[in-house]
Coordinates of C-alpha atoms and ligand atoms in Angstrom, one line a residue:
M1 CA 25.9 -11.5 77.7
R2 CA 28.5 -9.4 79.6
F3 CA 27.8 -6.5 81.8
T4 CA 29.8 -3.7 83.4
V5 CA 28.1 -1.8 86.2
I6 CA 29.8 1.5 86.8
S7 CA 29.5 3.4 90.1
P8 CA 31.5 6.5 89.6
E9 CA 34.1 7.3 92.4
I10 CA 32.6 5.1 95.1
Y11 CA 30.9 1.7 95.2
T12 CA 27.4 2.6 96.1
Y13 CA 25.2 0.0 97.7
G14 CA 22.7 0.3 94.8
A15 CA 25.4 -0.4 92.2
M16 CA 26.6 -3.4 94.2
L17 CA 23.1 -4.7 94.4
I18 CA 22.4 -4.4 90.6
A19 CA 25.7 -6.1 89.9
G20 CA 24.8 -8.9 92.4
I21 CA 21.4 -9.5 90.9
L22 CA 22.8 -9.9 87.4
K23 CA 25.6 -12.2 88.7
D24 CA 23.0 -14.3 90.7
A25 CA 21.1 -14.7 87.4
G26 CA 24.2 -16.2 85.8
Y27 CA 25.5 -13.3 83.8
D28 CA 29.2 -12.3 83.6
V29 CA 29.4 -9.0 85.5
T30 CA 32.2 -6.5 86.3
L31 CA 31.6 -3.8 88.9
S32 CA 33.9 -0.7 88.5
K33 CA 34.4 2.7 90.1
D34 CA 36.3 3.8 87.0
L35 CA 34.9 4.7 83.6
K36 CA 36.0 1.7 81.7
A37 CA 34.3 -1.2 79.9
K38 CA 35.1 -3.7 77.2
K39 CA 33.8 -4.0 73.6
G40 CA 30.7 -6.1 73.4
E41 CA 29.3 -5.3 76.9
I42 CA 26.1 -3.7 78.2
V43 CA 27.2 -0.8 80.3
M44 CA 25.0 0.1 83.3
L45 CA 25.8 3.5 84.7
S46 CA 24.6 3.8 88.3
L47 CA 24.5 7.5 88.8
Y48 CA 23.7 9.1 92.1
S49 CA 24.5 12.8 91.4
T50 CA 23.1 15.3 89.0
H51 CA 26.8 16.4 88.5
H52 CA 27.5 13.1 86.7
L53 CA 25.2 14.3 83.9
M54 CA 27.3 17.4 83.4
S55 CA 30.7 15.8 83.6
D56 CA 32.7 16.0 80.4
E57 CA 34.5 12.8 81.3
M58 CA 31.2 11.0 81.6
K59 CA 29.9 12.4 78.4
S60 CA 33.0 11.4 76.4
F61 CA 33.0 7.9 78.1
V62 CA 29.4 7.3 76.9
R63 CA 30.3 8.5 73.4
E64 CA 33.2 6.2 73.3
Q65 CA 31.1 3.2 74.4
K66 CA 28.6 4.0 71.7
S67 CA 31.4 4.1 69.1
L68 CA 32.5 0.6 70.3
G69 CA 28.9 -0.6 69.7
N70 CA 28.2 -1.1 73.4
T71 CA 24.7 -0.5 74.8
C72 CA 24.7 2.1 77.6
I73 CA 21.9 2.4 80.2
A74 CA 21.8 4.9 83.0
G75 CA 20.0 4.2 86.3
G76 CA 20.2 5.1 89.9
P77 CA 18.8 8.3 91.6
V78 CA 19.3 10.4 88.5
S79 CA 16.7 8.2 86.8
A80 CA 14.0 10.3 88.6
Y81 CA 14.5 12.9 85.8
P82 CA 15.0 10.8 82.6
E83 CA 14.4 13.8 80.2
I84 CA 17.5 15.5 81.7
V85 CA 19.6 12.2 81.6
L86 CA 18.7 11.6 77.9
G87 CA 19.3 15.2 77.1
E88 CA 22.7 15.3 78.6
L89 CA 24.2 11.9 78.0
D90 CA 24.1 9.9 74.8
V91 CA 22.8 6.7 76.6
D92 CA 20.4 4.3 74.9
A93 CA 17.9 4.3 77.7
V94 CA 17.3 5.1 81.3
A95 CA 16.2 2.5 83.8
V96 CA 13.7 4.5 85.9
G97 CA 13.3 4.1 89.6
E98 CA 14.2 0.8 91.4
G99 CA 16.0 -1.0 88.6
E100 CA 16.3 -4.6 89.9
E101 CA 13.5 -6.1 87.8
T102 CA 14.3 -3.9 84.8
V103 CA 17.9 -5.0 84.4
L104 CA 17.0 -8.7 84.6
K105 CA 14.5 -8.2 81.8
I106 CA 17.0 -6.3 79.7
A107 CA 19.5 -9.2 80.3
E108 CA 16.8 -11.7 79.2
Y109 CA 15.2 -9.9 76.2
G110 CA 17.6 -7.1 75.2
L111 CA 16.7 -3.4 75.3
S112 CA 13.1 -3.3 74.3
K113 CA 10.2 -0.9 74.5
E114 CA 8.1 -3.8 75.9
I115 CA 10.1 -3.7 79.1
P116 CA 8.5 -1.7 82.0
G117 CA 10.5 1.0 83.7
L118 CA 12.5 2.3 80.8
A119 CA 12.7 5.8 79.2
F120 CA 14.0 6.2 75.6
R121 CA 14.6 9.2 73.3
K122 CA 11.7 9.7 70.9
D123 CA 12.3 10.1 67.2
G124 CA 11.9 13.8 66.4
G125 CA 12.6 14.8 70.0
G126 CA 11.2 14.2 73.5
V127 CA 11.1 11.1 75.6
V128 CA 9.0 8.1 75.6
M129 CA 8.4 6.1 78.8
T130 CA 7.3 2.4 79.0
S131 CA 4.8 1.4 81.6
S132 CA 6.0 1.8 85.3
A133 CA 8.0 -1.0 86.8
P134 CA 6.5 -2.3 90.1
P135 CA 8.6 -1.6 93.3
A136 CA 11.4 -4.2 93.5
D137 CA 11.2 -7.1 95.9
I138 CA 13.0 -6.2 99.1
N139 CA 14.2 -9.8 99.6
R140 CA 16.8 -10.3 96.9
P141 CA 20.2 -11.9 96.1
M142 CA 23.5 -10.8 97.7
P143 CA 25.2 -7.6 96.3
L144 CA 28.4 -8.1 94.4
I145 CA 31.0 -6.9 96.9
P146 CA 34.2 -5.8 95.2
P147 CA 37.6 -7.2 96.5
D148 CA 38.8 -3.7 97.4
I149 CA 35.8 -2.8 99.6
S150 CA 38.2 -2.5 102.6
Q151 CA 39.8 0.6 100.8
Q152 CA 36.5 2.4 100.7
D153 CA 35.7 5.1 103.3
I154 CA 32.4 6.8 103.1
R155 CA 32.1 9.0 106.3
G156 CA 34.2 6.3 108.1
A157 CA 32.3 3.3 106.8
S158 CA 33.3 0.7 104.1
A159 CA 29.7 0.6 103.0
Y160 CA 26.1 1.7 103.9
I161 CA 24.0 -1.4 103.9
E162 CA 20.3 -1.2 103.2
T163 CA 18.1 -2.3 106.0
H164 CA 14.9 -0.8 104.7
R165 CA 13.6 1.5 101.9
G166 CA 11.6 4.7 102.0
C167 CA 11.2 7.5 104.4
I168 CA 8.1 8.9 106.2
G169 CA 9.6 12.4 105.8
A170 CA 8.9 14.9 103.0
C171 CA 11.9 17.2 103.0
T172 CA 11.7 19.3 99.9
F173 CA 15.3 19.0 98.9
C174 CA 15.5 15.2 99.3
Q175 CA 15.0 12.4 96.8
V176 CA 14.6 9.5 99.1
P177 CA 10.8 9.6 99.7
R178 CA 10.2 10.4 96.0
F179 CA 12.4 7.6 94.8
F180 CA 11.6 4.8 97.3
G181 CA 8.2 6.0 98.5
R182 CA 7.0 7.1 102.0
E183 CA 6.0 3.6 103.0
I184 CA 8.8 1.7 104.8
R185 CA 9.7 -1.7 103.3
S186 CA 12.1 -3.5 105.7
R187 CA 14.3 -6.5 105.0
E188 CA 14.4 -9.7 107.0
L189 CA 17.0 -9.5 109.8
N190 CA 18.5 -12.9 108.7
D191 CA 19.0 -11.6 105.2
I192 CA 20.7 -8.5 106.4
I193 CA 23.1 -10.4 108.7
R194 CA 23.9 -12.9 105.9
E195 CA 25.0 -9.9 103.9
V196 CA 27.0 -8.4 106.8
K197 CA 28.9 -11.6 107.1
E198 CA 29.7 -11.5 103.4
F199 CA 30.9 -7.8 103.6
K200 CA 33.1 -8.8 106.5
K201 CA 34.5 -11.8 104.7
M202 CA 35.3 -9.5 101.7
G203 CA 37.3 -7.1 104.0
A204 CA 34.7 -4.4 105.1
T205 CA 36.0 -2.9 108.3
R206 CA 33.0 -0.7 109.4
L207 CA 29.4 -0.9 108.2
S208 CA 26.8 1.7 108.5
V209 CA 23.0 1.4 108.5
S210 CA 21.4 3.3 105.7
G211 CA 17.8 4.0 104.6
G212 CA 17.4 7.7 105.4
T213 CA 16.5 7.2 109.1
G214 CA 17.9 4.0 110.6
S215 CA 15.3 3.8 113.4
L216 CA 12.5 3.4 110.8
Y217 CA 13.5 -0.2 110.4
Q218 CA 10.3 -2.3 110.6
Y219 CA 8.2 0.9 111.0
K220 CA 4.6 -0.1 110.3
D221 CA 1.2 1.6 110.6
G222 CA 2.6 4.8 112.0
K223 CA 4.6 3.0 114.7
F224 CA 8.2 2.5 115.5
D225 CA 9.4 -1.1 116.2
E226 CA 12.0 -0.3 118.8
D227 CA 12.7 -4.0 119.5
A228 CA 13.4 -4.7 115.8
F229 CA 15.9 -1.8 115.7
V230 CA 17.6 -2.9 118.9
K231 CA 17.8 -6.5 117.6
L232 CA 19.2 -5.2 114.3
L233 CA 22.0 -3.2 116.0
A234 CA 22.8 -6.0 118.4
A235 CA 23.1 -8.5 115.6
L236 CA 25.3 -6.1 113.5
A237 CA 27.5 -5.5 116.6
A238 CA 27.8 -9.2 117.2
E239 CA 29.2 -9.7 113.7
M240 CA 31.4 -6.6 113.3
G241 CA 32.0 -5.4 116.9
P242 CA 30.3 -2.2 118.2
K243 CA 33.3 -0.1 117.3
N244 CA 32.7 -1.1 113.6
V245 CA 29.0 -0.3 113.4
S246 CA 27.4 3.1 112.9
A247 CA 23.7 4.1 112.6
P248 CA 24.3 7.7 111.9
D249 CA 21.4 9.3 110.0
I250 CA 18.3 9.8 112.0
R251 CA 15.4 12.4 112.1
V252 CA 15.2 14.4 115.3
D253 CA 11.6 13.1 115.8
C254 CA 12.5 9.5 115.3
I255 CA 14.4 8.8 118.5
T256 CA 13.4 7.4 121.9
D257 CA 15.4 6.5 125.0
T258 CA 15.4 2.9 123.9
I259 CA 16.7 3.7 120.4
L260 CA 19.5 6.0 121.8
E261 CA 20.4 3.3 124.4
A262 CA 20.9 0.8 121.6
I263 CA 23.0 3.3 119.6
K264 CA 25.2 3.8 122.6
K265 CA 25.6 0.1 123.3
Y266 CA 26.0 -1.3 119.8
T267 CA 27.6 1.4 117.7
I268 CA 30.4 3.9 117.7
G269 CA 28.0 6.2 119.5
W270 CA 27.5 9.0 117.0
L271 CA 24.3 10.5 115.6
F272 CA 24.0 12.7 112.5
F273 CA 20.9 14.9 112.5
G274 CA 19.8 16.9 109.5
F275 CA 19.1 20.0 111.5
E276 CA 19.3 22.2 108.4
S277 CA 18.3 25.5 109.9
G278 CA 17.7 27.3 113.2
S279 CA 14.7 29.1 111.7
D280 CA 11.2 27.5 112.0
R281 CA 10.0 29.4 108.9
I282 CA 12.8 27.9 106.8
L283 CA 12.3 24.4 108.4
R284 CA 8.6 24.7 107.5
L285 CA 9.5 25.7 103.9
M286 CA 11.9 22.7 103.8
G287 CA 9.1 20.4 104.9
K288 CA 11.3 19.1 107.7
G289 CA 8.3 18.3 109.9
A290 CA 10.2 19.3 113.0
T291 CA 11.0 22.6 114.8
A292 CA 14.3 24.1 116.1
E293 CA 13.0 23.3 119.6
Q294 CA 12.5 19.7 118.8
A295 CA 16.0 19.6 117.4
S296 CA 17.3 21.1 120.7
E297 CA 15.4 18.5 122.7
A298 CA 17.0 15.7 120.5
V299 CA 20.5 17.0 121.2
A300 CA 19.7 17.1 124.9
M301 CA 18.4 13.5 124.8
C302 CA 21.6 12.3 123.0
R303 CA 23.8 14.1 125.6
K304 CA 21.9 12.3 128.4
H305 CA 22.9 9.0 126.8
G306 CA 26.5 10.1 126.3
L307 CA 26.3 10.2 122.5
K308 CA 28.2 12.4 120.1
V309 CA 26.1 14.6 117.9
A310 CA 26.9 15.8 114.4
G311 CA 24.6 18.1 112.4
C312 CA 24.0 18.9 108.8
F313 CA 22.9 22.5 107.9
I314 CA 21.7 23.9 104.6
V315 CA 22.4 27.6 103.8
G316 CA 21.1 29.7 101.0
Y317 CA 17.6 28.2 100.8
P318 CA 15.5 30.4 98.5
T319 CA 14.2 33.4 100.5
E320 CA 16.4 32.7 103.6
T321 CA 17.0 36.1 105.2
K322 CA 20.1 37.3 107.0
E323 CA 18.1 37.1 110.3
E324 CA 17.1 33.5 109.6
Y325 CA 20.7 32.6 108.8
E326 CA 21.7 34.2 112.1
M327 CA 19.3 31.8 113.9
T328 CA 21.2 28.9 112.4
K329 CA 24.4 30.4 113.8
E330 CA 22.8 30.7 117.2
F331 CA 21.6 27.1 117.1
I332 CA 25.2 26.0 116.6
T333 CA 26.5 28.4 119.3
E334 CA 24.0 26.9 121.8
H335 CA 24.6 23.2 121.1
W336 CA 28.4 22.7 120.8
L337 CA 28.0 20.0 118.2
D338 CA 30.8 17.5 117.9
D339 CA 30.9 17.9 114.1
V340 CA 29.1 20.1 111.6
F341 CA 28.5 19.6 107.8
I342 CA 27.4 22.6 105.7
S343 CA 25.9 22.6 102.2
I344 CA 24.3 25.1 100.0
A345 CA 20.7 24.3 99.0
E346 CA 21.0 22.1 95.9
P347 CA 17.8 21.8 93.8
I348 CA 17.8 18.2 92.8
P349 CA 15.5 18.0 89.7
E350 CA 11.9 16.7 90.4
T351 CA 12.1 17.8 94.1
P352 CA 9.8 20.6 95.5
L353 CA 13.0 22.6 96.0
A354 CA 13.7 22.5 92.3
K355 CA 10.2 23.9 91.6
L356 CA 10.8 26.7 94.2
V357 CA 14.1 27.6 92.7
L358 CA 12.6 27.8 89.2
D359 CA 9.9 30.1 90.6
T360 CA 12.3 32.3 92.5
P361 CA 13.8 35.2 90.5
K362 CA 17.6 34.8 90.4
E363 CA 18.1 38.2 92.0
K364 CA 16.2 36.8 95.1
N365 CA 18.0 33.5 95.2
P366 CA 21.0 33.7 97.6
T367 CA 22.9 31.3 95.3
Y368 CA 23.1 34.1 92.7
M369 CA 22.9 37.3 94.9
P370 CA 26.3 39.0 95.3
H371 CA 27.4 39.1 99.0
T372 CA 27.7 42.7 100.2
G373 CA 28.5 42.2 103.9
E374 CA 31.7 41.5 105.8
Y375 CA 33.3 39.2 103.2
K376 CA 32.6 41.6 100.3
S377 CA 36.3 41.7 99.3
L378 CA 36.2 37.9 98.8
K379 CA 33.7 38.3 95.9
L380 CA 31.3 35.6 97.1
T381 CA 27.6 35.0 96.5
E382 CA 25.4 35.3 99.5
S383 CA 25.1 31.4 99.8
E384 CA 28.9 31.1 99.5
A385 CA 29.4 33.7 102.2
R386 CA 27.0 32.0 104.5
S387 CA 28.6 28.6 103.9
F388 CA 32.1 30.0 104.5
D389 CA 31.0 32.0 107.6
L390 CA 29.1 29.0 109.1
Q391 CA 32.1 26.7 108.7
M392 CA 34.3 29.2 110.5
H393 CA 31.6 29.7 113.2
A394 CA 31.0 26.0 113.7
D395 CA 34.7 25.5 114.4
M396 CA 34.6 28.0 117.3
Y397 CA 31.7 26.1 118.9
K398 CA 33.0 22.5 118.8
P399 CA 34.0 20.8 122.1
A400 CA 37.4 19.9 120.6
L401 CA 39.9 22.8 120.0
H402 CA 40.0 23.8 116.4
V403 CA 42.5 26.5 115.3
V404 CA 41.6 28.3 112.1
T405 CA 45.0 28.6 110.4
D406 CA 45.5 30.2 107.0
E407 CA 45.3 26.7 105.5
V408 CA 42.0 26.0 107.2
F409 CA 40.6 29.5 106.2
N410 CA 41.6 28.8 102.5
A411 CA 40.1 25.3 102.6
Y412 CA 36.8 26.6 103.9
L413 CA 36.8 29.4 101.3
Q414 CA 37.5 27.0 98.5
S415 CA 34.8 24.5 99.6
A416 CA 32.2 27.3 99.8
R417 CA 33.2 28.6 96.3
K418 CA 33.1 25.0 94.9
D419 CA 29.7 24.3 96.5
G420 CA 28.4 27.6 95.2
A421 CA 29.6 26.8 91.6
D422 CA 28.2 23.2 91.8
V423 CA 24.8 24.4 92.9
R424 CA 24.7 27.1 90.2
A425 CA 25.6 24.5 87.6
V426 CA 22.6 22.3 88.7
T427 CA 20.3 25.3 88.8
E428 CA 21.4 26.3 85.2
L429 CA 20.6 22.7 84.2
L430 CA 17.1 23.1 85.7
F431 CA 16.5 26.3 83.8
K432 CA 17.7 24.5 80.6
Y433 CA 14.9 21.9 81.0
K434 CA 12.4 24.4 82.5
Y435 CA 9.8 23.7 79.8
K436 CA 9.3 20.3 81.3
Y437 CA 8.1 21.8 84.6
K438 CA 5.5 24.1 83.0
Ligands
SF4_1 S1 14.2 12.7 106.8 FE1 16.1 12.4 105.7 S2 15.7 10.8 104.2 FE2 13.7 11.5 105.0 S3 13.0 13.0 103.5 FE3 14.1 14.1 105.1 S4 16.2 14.3 104.4 FE4 15.2 12.7 103.2

């Protein structure tokens, strides 16, 4: 039996893992970033974005595979909303949740309604789910690392390796705790390092620690294991060199001096915090579990350790007022962040944010409200105007000099418009399947 695992545009860790598990079980597997497969294969689509479900290219690829007689199965983060996947793509089934056990069963028995963790289209309409698959074993075979991994650059890293699964947080816009659970399952250090060696052998130049919040590695019974995190980073640095390790994503309430010291010593020395907003009301609505003051304290702690700080912000959260948006601007003004990433609130299906967006009349959702302020002539929505304005504002308050040329101005404008259009497309998709949420 031959498999092609497709990970559109980038090789995600999850796709490499699924391909590695199949290969370890003795199957003939190809891992591809491109939409291509051969006749007679089982095609596994590892999809990490709702936008993949709306892509014309993806839809026609799946139709073509069906006309070749290939079986197509979708999995990955989009499997959290199988009704939408089966409604949008002509795939044969969806592997729901952590798919490691499910793909092995498909390989052994063929696509069958007896296999747990699958969703199928029901005759006459609707979706039928088989029993739930148990969470996958965190100790597993080596991922299939593609020979061109050295060419990959995801925020500066060749790959984000998985050190643990789950997140203790409950951010309303995020899929991680819903997909992997709120309990942390950590991998053995030896296993991680064996994998790091393999990535290095295959040409990976920089590796990053993933898992939502890196410092949750070996978190148990409500307690951090600082020693385990320090050992993890030290071992990674010993293999790759500290200049080639990053441990970027971290919650503002998941740092200590010991954790920051280790990040300084064993990594490139950057932290990426999801600050999201300068308004405590919006942070509460988002379920962030931290206040703007805690965020400020986190920045001060990082500075004390000589670390660079980047921040992610979300604008256009339903009901975000102009005053609350201004608080986000003030937060940026006060902290002189080394880098800033801005996105418009995207309602990933099955998240609490998706429910809130469905319950918010469009005329009160900044993603649809026409902007009537200082950028009126640019014909933007309120979310787009805030995204554009915040990108310009953040540039003025970065330690390094940034000059907003016409080119930069246009690039920011274009990215705000694209983000706005993408978020509206996902919102429209939600409304199309609204019946499901009633
Ligand atoms: S802390 Fe990060 S990974 Fe965890 S729920 Fe919030 S956004 Fe998601």
